[in-house]
Amino acid sequence: GVKPIIYTNKQCYSLYIKDNFPQNKLWICDLSSEPNDNLYPNWVVWQYSHRGRLHGIKHKVDMNVFRGNKGELKNIVLR
């Protein structure tokens, strides 16, 4: 009974997701620019880098932005 957030990039979204899952929230991977609201009205997470650095982690990590506040984030995570 839980709709998943769909992780996708621009090309995969255009080919497979856009007209098939219009109600699902999106996690968009776009390393060049923030997702366009007109193209991806349901985006909630933007992955903007595969090469981020965080204190305490030796390897490069993916970097993401959540489009919302802490309460909205709590509403979409499974418990």
XYZ file of C-alpha atoms in Angstrom:
79
model
C 0.000 0.000 0.000
C 3.025 2.317 -0.206
C 3.936 4.101 -3.436
C 7.702 4.086 -3.923
C 9.759 7.113 -4.800
C 11.135 6.441 -8.259
C 14.860 7.054 -8.747
C 15.586 8.058 -12.341
C 17.586 10.267 -14.667
C 16.272 12.498 -17.490
C 16.525 9.912 -20.241
C 14.957 7.040 -18.300
C 12.178 9.336 -17.082
C 11.298 10.371 -20.634
C 11.373 6.804 -21.937
C 9.682 4.844 -19.147
C 8.373 6.846 -16.199
C 6.627 10.036 -17.355
C 3.320 8.670 -18.645
C 3.292 5.464 -16.606
C 3.718 6.696 -13.019
C 2.331 10.241 -12.888
C 1.415 10.031 -9.181
C 4.746 8.736 -7.851
C 7.253 11.062 -6.242
C 10.579 11.289 -8.080
C 14.224 11.182 -7.074
C 15.956 12.787 -10.062
C 19.642 12.289 -10.807
C 20.857 15.275 -12.826
C 24.487 16.245 -12.454
C 24.163 19.410 -14.547
C 21.110 21.286 -13.255
C 18.269 21.303 -10.725
C 15.170 19.475 -11.971
C 12.689 21.647 -13.827
C 9.295 21.795 -12.078
C 7.470 21.839 -15.417
C 9.174 18.640 -16.618
C 9.228 16.843 -13.246
C 6.346 18.201 -11.144
C 6.625 15.362 -8.614
C 10.325 15.563 -7.828
C 11.203 15.494 -4.143
C 14.892 14.530 -4.164
C 17.616 15.800 -6.494
C 20.903 13.924 -6.736
C 23.388 16.497 -7.968
C 26.742 14.730 -7.524
C 28.396 11.310 -7.379
C 31.612 12.774 -5.980
C 30.702 14.425 -2.707
C 32.895 14.400 0.374
C 31.674 14.069 3.946
C 33.697 14.212 7.130
C 34.315 10.701 8.431
C 33.758 8.947 5.094
C 36.860 8.075 3.096
C 35.174 7.480 -0.248
C 33.233 9.818 -2.495
C 29.481 9.761 -1.900
C 26.316 10.752 -3.742
C 25.010 14.172 -2.760
C 21.283 14.874 -2.664
C 18.846 17.656 -1.816
C 15.402 16.999 -0.360
C 12.789 19.479 -1.577
C 10.778 19.979 1.551
C 11.049 20.372 5.290
C 11.780 17.897 8.065
C 8.092 17.159 8.620
C 7.567 16.376 4.942
C 10.580 14.073 4.985
C 9.182 12.202 7.995
C 5.912 11.685 6.095
C 7.561 9.841 3.211
C 9.960 7.532 5.034
C 8.966 4.032 6.080
C 9.027 3.322 9.803
